[in-house]
Amino acid sequence: MKIAFLTDPLPGFKTYKDSTFAMMVEAASRGHEIYAFQQKDMALNAGVVSANAIRVTLTGDEHDWFRADLPHETELTEFDAIIERKDPPFDMEYIYGTYLLELAEMAGAKVFNSPAAIRNHNEKMAIAQFPQFTAPTLVTSSEARLRAFFLAHHDIILKPLDGMGGTGVFRVKSDGLNLGAIIEMLTDNGKRTIMAQRFIPEIVKGDKRILVIGGKAVPFALARIPQEGEVRGNLAAGGTGVAQPLTAHDLLIAETLGPILAQRGLLLVGLDVIGDCLTEVNVTSPTCFQEIKQQTGFDVAAMFVDALEQAVARV
């Protein structure tokens, strides 16, 4: 197959931990051709969506890890599969990119994850579709509602709806210290909608990333354990990743959500679970492939490419 990755600039990859790199290595090992392009490389002209894409050859060198042919304007329908792996921020430019990908889909391109499904599943808000697995949660821009939520739960987390890597996440304990200032900053004085959740003390044991591929759970989660003095387990915020088998409740969450999300066009999803509570549904560029393989031997990239090959064959 000719597989194109819509991703961030390749020279910026940290290949020792990058999940997109792991996907490329596995796909190339099976004889698939690898291409890459960035969102800025796409264009719609005369009703056709194309991208200035490069053919990527993996070198096996840890530092100088790829060689690329000169960019070539290619209609997206010429690829057998397009893998959307651009990292957030999920801003209007990201949304415009999904519009272009969706137009390419309408012409016959096969895009994973589905661009419409990515748009329809805000990574914070999507948990509201599965309230049986969530902690008490409030979504609002109202300071009065946020203050009432704090008074009801006494220890809460406040976070933006468009953040990633733990950015903009605050804990307010029972003393209420800085609650007003945090609300003002995150909501931009009532202009921006945010999320509040009851604090889940099991965060000390890690914020578990559960990968679901083709509707089926990877049998190991990566528990991202906060560093001392932190409430954020995100690896980008200094958390330590510890792979562990799924608990029975983890598996229940994954087996409940997996088929639903796969049917909606989400081939790869990262479910974030603290304790027994679902906190996020990651659909843009879920990661942790390499950490799980390094610690358990389970080849997540192989499971992903298996699912990709099956999905392309079905479409």
Tab-separated table of C-alpha atoms in Angstrom:
chain	number	residue	atom	x	y	z
A	1	MET	CA	0.000	0.000	0.000
A	2	LYS	CA	0.900	3.645	-0.378
A	3	ILE	CA	0.399	5.074	3.115
A	4	ALA	CA	0.568	8.839	3.677
A	5	PHE	CA	0.985	10.373	7.112
A	6	LEU	CA	-0.383	13.848	7.733
A	7	THR	CA	1.919	14.838	10.528
A	8	ASP	CA	4.109	17.511	12.045
A	9	PRO	CA	7.607	18.144	10.597
A	10	LEU	CA	9.618	14.902	10.501
A	11	PRO	CA	12.910	16.440	11.745
A	12	GLY	CA	11.161	17.213	15.052
A	13	PHE	CA	10.314	13.556	15.787
A	14	LYS	CA	11.741	12.034	18.975
A	15	THR	CA	12.096	8.631	17.384
A	16	TYR	CA	12.811	6.818	20.672
A	17	LYS	CA	9.235	7.453	21.790
A	18	ASP	CA	7.209	8.703	18.810
A	19	SER	CA	4.173	6.558	17.974
A	20	THR	CA	3.912	7.830	14.388
A	21	PHE	CA	7.510	6.746	13.838
A	22	ALA	CA	6.642	3.293	15.221
A	23	MET	CA	3.734	3.089	12.764
A	24	MET	CA	6.049	4.025	9.879
A	25	VAL	CA	8.652	1.424	10.863
A	26	GLU	CA	6.053	-1.346	11.097
A	27	ALA	CA	4.372	-0.384	7.818
A	28	ALA	CA	7.706	-0.165	5.975
A	29	SER	CA	8.764	-3.567	7.357
A	30	ARG	CA	5.720	-5.053	5.590
A	31	GLY	CA	6.682	-3.530	2.262
A	32	HIS	CA	4.271	-0.576	2.314
A	33	GLU	CA	5.422	2.707	0.763
A	34	ILE	CA	5.603	5.602	3.233
A	35	TYR	CA	4.744	9.197	2.386
A	36	ALA	CA	4.366	12.288	4.551
A	37	PHE	CA	2.942	15.761	4.309
A	38	GLN	CA	1.979	18.585	6.641
A	39	GLN	CA	-1.336	20.350	6.903
A	40	LYS	CA	0.110	23.402	5.121
A	41	ASP	CA	0.986	21.161	2.166
A	42	MET	CA	-2.687	20.469	1.324
A	43	ALA	CA	-4.748	22.426	-1.175
A	44	LEU	CA	-8.147	22.318	-2.840
A	45	ASN	CA	-7.992	23.315	-6.499
A	46	ALA	CA	-10.678	22.781	-9.134
A	47	GLY	CA	-12.530	20.489	-6.747
A	48	VAL	CA	-9.537	18.209	-6.138
A	49	VAL	CA	-7.680	17.920	-2.818
A	50	SER	CA	-3.969	17.291	-3.198
A	51	ALA	CA	-0.855	17.545	-1.064
A	52	ASN	CA	2.761	18.364	-1.727
A	53	ALA	CA	3.922	15.010	-0.309
A	54	ILE	CA	7.353	13.429	0.113
A	55	ARG	CA	8.273	9.759	-0.252
A	56	VAL	CA	9.990	8.686	2.971
A	57	THR	CA	12.703	6.054	3.211
A	58	LEU	CA	13.679	4.928	6.705
A	59	THR	CA	17.434	4.648	7.216
A	60	GLY	CA	17.601	2.737	10.514
A	61	ASP	CA	19.894	5.459	11.888
A	62	GLU	CA	18.822	6.783	15.288
A	63	HIS	CA	19.583	10.418	14.478
A	64	ASP	CA	19.443	10.817	10.691
A	65	TRP	CA	16.420	8.513	10.537
A	66	PHE	CA	14.873	9.249	7.138
A	67	ARG	CA	15.585	10.193	3.571
A	68	ALA	CA	13.006	12.056	1.521
A	69	ASP	CA	12.486	12.478	-2.195
A	70	LEU	CA	11.600	15.917	-3.517
A	71	PRO	CA	7.988	16.909	-2.736
A	72	HIS	CA	5.486	15.889	-5.371
A	73	GLU	CA	1.944	17.219	-5.797
A	74	THR	CA	-0.296	14.181	-5.315
A	75	GLU	CA	-4.061	13.839	-5.254
A	76	LEU	CA	-5.032	12.340	-1.906
A	77	THR	CA	-7.098	9.675	-3.656
A	78	GLU	CA	-3.849	8.215	-5.038
A	79	PHE	CA	-2.882	6.968	-1.572
A	80	ASP	CA	-4.303	3.709	-0.263
A	81	ALA	CA	-4.531	5.154	3.251
A	82	ILE	CA	-4.022	8.531	4.875
A	83	ILE	CA	-3.182	8.559	8.590
A	84	GLU	CA	-4.113	11.787	10.398
A	85	ARG	CA	-1.371	12.272	12.990
A	86	LYS	CA	-1.105	16.025	13.394
A	87	ASP	CA	-0.797	17.024	17.028
A	88	PRO	CA	-3.090	19.666	18.525
A	89	PRO	CA	-3.697	22.545	19.125
A	90	PHE	CA	-7.136	21.753	17.795
A	91	ASP	CA	-7.660	25.246	16.420
A	92	MET	CA	-9.440	26.519	13.330
A	93	GLU	CA	-6.479	25.574	11.130
A	94	TYR	CA	-6.823	21.994	12.366
A	95	ILE	CA	-10.555	22.096	11.562
A	96	TYR	CA	-9.890	23.494	8.081
A	97	GLY	CA	-7.555	20.524	7.580
A	98	THR	CA	-10.345	18.113	8.477
A	99	TYR	CA	-12.612	19.823	5.925
A	100	LEU	CA	-10.023	19.206	3.209
A	101	LEU	CA	-9.580	15.591	4.273
A	102	GLU	CA	-13.340	15.095	4.297
A	103	LEU	CA	-13.591	16.416	0.742
A	104	ALA	CA	-10.872	13.953	-0.249
A	105	GLU	CA	-12.876	11.184	1.463
A	106	MET	CA	-15.907	12.094	-0.600
A	107	ALA	CA	-13.761	11.589	-3.719
A	108	GLY	CA	-12.652	8.145	-2.522
A	109	ALA	CA	-9.686	8.709	-0.199
A	110	LYS	CA	-9.445	6.511	2.912
A	111	VAL	CA	-8.600	8.595	5.968
A	112	PHE	CA	-7.948	7.288	9.483
A	113	ASN	CA	-9.188	8.592	11.873
A	114	SER	CA	-12.209	9.907	10.008
A	115	PRO	CA	-11.895	13.712	9.851
A	116	ALA	CA	-15.590	14.184	10.671
A	117	ALA	CA	-15.250	11.855	13.656
A	118	ILE	CA	-12.245	13.830	14.912
A	119	ARG	CA	-14.264	17.053	14.702
A	120	ASN	CA	-17.237	15.472	16.456
A	121	HIS	CA	-15.261	14.135	19.406
A	122	ASN	CA	-13.740	16.930	21.433
A	123	GLU	CA	-11.226	15.072	23.544
A	124	LYS	CA	-12.569	16.488	26.813
A	125	MET	CA	-16.281	16.747	25.968
A	126	ALA	CA	-16.640	13.264	24.466
A	127	ILE	CA	-16.693	11.697	27.933
A	128	ALA	CA	-20.156	13.225	28.437
A	129	GLN	CA	-21.519	10.560	26.070
A	130	PHE	CA	-20.501	7.890	28.600
A	131	PRO	CA	-21.586	9.316	31.993
A	132	GLN	CA	-21.627	5.875	33.627
A	133	PHE	CA	-17.818	5.991	33.630
A	134	THR	CA	-17.142	9.610	34.610
A	135	ALA	CA	-16.576	11.598	37.792
A	136	PRO	CA	-18.919	14.551	38.465
A	137	THR	CA	-18.253	17.024	35.652
A	138	LEU	CA	-19.364	20.540	34.752
A	139	VAL	CA	-18.870	22.303	31.408
A	140	THR	CA	-19.616	26.018	31.449
A	141	SER	CA	-18.229	29.525	31.104
A	142	SER	CA	-20.211	30.771	34.125
A	143	GLU	CA	-18.228	31.789	37.185
A	144	ALA	CA	-21.300	31.342	39.381
A	145	ARG	CA	-21.795	27.748	38.208
A	146	LEU	CA	-18.108	26.959	38.657
A	147	ARG	CA	-18.133	28.363	42.181
A	148	ALA	CA	-21.248	26.327	43.023
A	149	PHE	CA	-19.534	23.192	41.669
A	150	PHE	CA	-16.542	23.893	43.906
A	151	LEU	CA	-18.785	24.319	46.956
A	152	ALA	CA	-20.437	20.981	46.185
A	153	HIS	CA	-17.182	19.009	45.755
A	154	HIS	CA	-14.530	21.018	47.677
A	155	ASP	CA	-11.595	19.648	45.657
A	156	ILE	CA	-11.770	20.105	41.887
A	157	ILE	CA	-9.809	20.173	38.636
A	158	LEU	CA	-10.337	22.993	36.127
A	159	LYS	CA	-9.068	22.742	32.557
A	160	PRO	CA	-9.553	24.182	29.055
A	161	LEU	CA	-11.448	22.156	26.456
A	162	ASP	CA	-8.744	22.521	23.812
A	163	GLY	CA	-5.572	21.797	25.761
A	164	MET	CA	-3.096	18.946	25.366
A	165	GLY	CA	-0.256	17.512	27.400
A	166	GLY	CA	-1.729	18.804	30.648
A	167	THR	CA	-1.480	22.478	29.709
A	168	GLY	CA	-3.805	24.782	31.608
A	169	VAL	CA	-4.876	22.158	34.180
A	170	PHE	CA	-5.383	23.471	37.723
A	171	ARG	CA	-6.385	21.860	41.007
A	172	VAL	CA	-8.294	23.891	43.584
A	173	LYS	CA	-8.333	22.325	47.052
A	174	SER	CA	-10.806	22.848	49.865
A	175	ASP	CA	-9.328	26.221	50.845
A	176	GLY	CA	-10.422	27.632	47.476
A	177	LEU	CA	-7.099	29.408	47.044
A	178	ASN	CA	-6.930	31.304	43.715
A	179	LEU	CA	-10.265	29.902	42.512
A	180	GLY	CA	-11.424	33.274	41.230
A	181	ALA	CA	-8.186	34.044	39.425
A	182	ILE	CA	-8.112	30.595	37.794
A	183	ILE	CA	-11.712	30.915	36.622
A	184	GLU	CA	-11.046	34.396	35.222
A	185	MET	CA	-7.949	33.202	33.357
A	186	LEU	CA	-9.332	29.953	31.945
A	187	THR	CA	-12.704	31.427	30.929
A	188	ASP	CA	-11.225	34.744	29.789
A	189	ASN	CA	-13.671	36.456	32.131
A	190	GLY	CA	-16.639	34.390	31.041
A	191	LYS	CA	-15.934	34.340	27.288
A	192	ARG	CA	-14.577	30.776	27.055
A	193	THR	CA	-16.175	27.472	28.044
A	194	ILE	CA	-14.103	25.198	30.286
A	195	MET	CA	-14.455	21.913	32.184
A	196	ALA	CA	-14.484	21.286	35.926
A	197	GLN	CA	-14.279	17.827	37.454
A	198	ARG	CA	-14.255	16.475	40.967
A	199	PHE	CA	-10.648	15.705	41.879
A	200	ILE	CA	-9.879	11.985	41.606
A	201	PRO	CA	-7.307	11.072	44.310
A	202	GLU	CA	-6.264	7.896	42.456
A	203	ILE	CA	-4.185	10.167	40.210
A	204	VAL	CA	-1.262	9.307	42.512
A	205	LYS	CA	-1.352	5.830	40.920
A	206	GLY	CA	-1.308	7.309	37.444
A	207	ASP	CA	-3.407	8.689	34.619
A	208	LYS	CA	-3.848	5.532	32.537
A	209	ARG	CA	-3.722	5.721	28.747
A	210	ILE	CA	-5.726	2.823	27.304
A	211	LEU	CA	-5.272	2.373	23.559
A	212	VAL	CA	-8.192	1.020	21.534
A	213	ILE	CA	-7.418	-0.053	17.964
A	214	GLY	CA	-10.130	-1.131	15.558
A	215	GLY	CA	-12.535	-1.311	18.493
A	216	LYS	CA	-10.276	-3.645	20.521
A	217	ALA	CA	-8.202	-2.773	23.565
A	218	VAL	CA	-4.435	-3.082	23.767
A	219	PRO	CA	-4.021	-5.370	26.809
A	220	PHE	CA	-1.659	-2.973	28.583
A	221	ALA	CA	-2.208	0.620	29.673
A	222	LEU	CA	0.504	3.187	30.289
A	223	ALA	CA	-0.060	4.701	33.738
A	224	ARG	CA	1.453	8.177	33.658
A	225	ILE	CA	2.388	8.906	37.265
A	226	PRO	CA	2.745	12.564	38.308
A	227	GLN	CA	6.054	13.794	39.593
A	228	GLU	CA	6.253	15.078	43.163
A	229	GLY	CA	4.087	18.152	43.696
A	230	GLU	CA	2.107	17.701	40.472
A	231	VAL	CA	-1.483	16.658	39.743
A	232	ARG	CA	-0.820	16.100	36.026
A	233	GLY	CA	0.437	12.716	34.951
A	234	ASN	CA	1.030	13.704	31.320
A	235	LEU	CA	4.451	12.691	30.053
A	236	ALA	CA	4.805	16.201	28.611
A	237	ALA	CA	4.326	17.554	32.152
A	238	GLY	CA	7.062	15.361	33.610
A	239	GLY	CA	5.035	12.257	34.448
A	240	THR	CA	6.615	8.803	34.496
A	241	GLY	CA	5.056	6.136	32.270
A	242	VAL	CA	4.587	2.676	33.790
A	243	ALA	CA	2.987	-0.027	31.645
A	244	GLN	CA	0.534	-2.310	33.425
A	245	PRO	CA	-2.142	-4.846	32.475
A	246	LEU	CA	-5.670	-3.528	32.125
A	247	THR	CA	-7.848	-3.962	35.183
A	248	ALA	CA	-11.286	-5.542	34.826
A	249	HIS	CA	-12.850	-2.066	34.967
A	250	ASP	CA	-10.371	-0.680	32.419
A	251	LEU	CA	-11.384	-3.496	30.094
A	252	LEU	CA	-15.081	-2.807	30.716
A	253	ILE	CA	-14.616	0.820	29.664
A	254	ALA	CA	-12.600	-0.145	26.585
A	255	GLU	CA	-14.986	-2.903	25.518
A	256	THR	CA	-17.987	-0.602	25.959
A	257	LEU	CA	-16.577	2.372	24.067
A	258	GLY	CA	-14.385	0.544	21.540
A	259	PRO	CA	-17.026	-0.818	19.159
A	260	ILE	CA	-19.047	2.416	19.321
A	261	LEU	CA	-16.059	4.611	18.473
A	262	ALA	CA	-14.800	2.246	15.764
A	263	GLN	CA	-18.211	2.280	14.106
A	264	ARG	CA	-17.979	6.087	14.020
A	265	GLY	CA	-14.741	5.951	12.043
A	266	LEU	CA	-12.181	6.133	14.857
A	267	LEU	CA	-9.582	3.450	14.131
A	268	LEU	CA	-7.265	4.547	16.949
A	269	VAL	CA	-8.422	6.034	20.251
A	270	GLY	CA	-6.621	6.769	23.497
A	271	LEU	CA	-8.868	6.541	26.544
A	272	ASP	CA	-7.593	8.320	29.650
A	273	VAL	CA	-8.702	6.755	32.919
A	274	ILE	CA	-7.913	7.830	36.482
A	275	GLY	CA	-8.937	5.241	39.045
A	276	ASP	CA	-12.176	3.929	37.558
A	277	CYS	CA	-13.139	7.224	35.886
A	278	LEU	CA	-12.925	8.073	32.194
A	279	THR	CA	-11.442	11.565	31.841
A	280	GLU	CA	-10.652	11.988	28.117
A	281	VAL	CA	-11.217	10.344	24.728
A	282	ASN	CA	-8.156	11.142	22.606
A	283	VAL	CA	-8.751	10.967	18.848
A	284	THR	CA	-6.245	13.335	17.225
A	285	SER	CA	-2.845	11.624	17.637
A	286	PRO	CA	-2.915	9.114	20.525
A	287	THR	CA	0.518	7.983	21.614
A	288	CYS	CA	2.341	5.615	24.066
A	289	PHE	CA	2.998	2.852	21.479
A	290	GLN	CA	6.708	2.640	22.152
A	291	GLU	CA	6.575	2.886	25.945
A	292	ILE	CA	4.169	-0.058	26.094
A	293	LYS	CA	6.280	-2.181	23.740
A	294	GLN	CA	9.538	-1.356	25.540
A	295	GLN	CA	8.129	-2.360	28.930
A	296	THR	CA	5.885	-5.311	28.028
A	297	GLY	CA	6.981	-6.553	24.616
A	298	PHE	CA	3.474	-6.082	23.208
A	299	ASP	CA	3.808	-4.652	19.694
A	300	VAL	CA	1.189	-1.917	19.521
A	301	ALA	CA	2.353	-0.705	16.100
A	302	ALA	CA	1.867	-4.189	14.652
A	303	MET	CA	-1.666	-4.300	16.052
A	304	PHE	CA	-2.324	-0.882	14.508
A	305	VAL	CA	-1.031	-1.794	11.040
A	306	ASP	CA	-3.003	-5.063	11.176
A	307	ALA	CA	-6.154	-3.020	11.860
A	308	LEU	CA	-5.261	-0.483	9.166
A	309	GLU	CA	-4.780	-3.194	6.523
A	310	GLN	CA	-8.116	-4.748	7.472
A	311	ALA	CA	-9.903	-1.379	7.417
A	312	VAL	CA	-8.519	-0.497	3.968
A	313	ALA	CA	-9.592	-3.879	2.640
A	314	ARG	CA	-13.138	-3.334	3.931
A	315	VAL	CA	-13.662	0.176	2.584
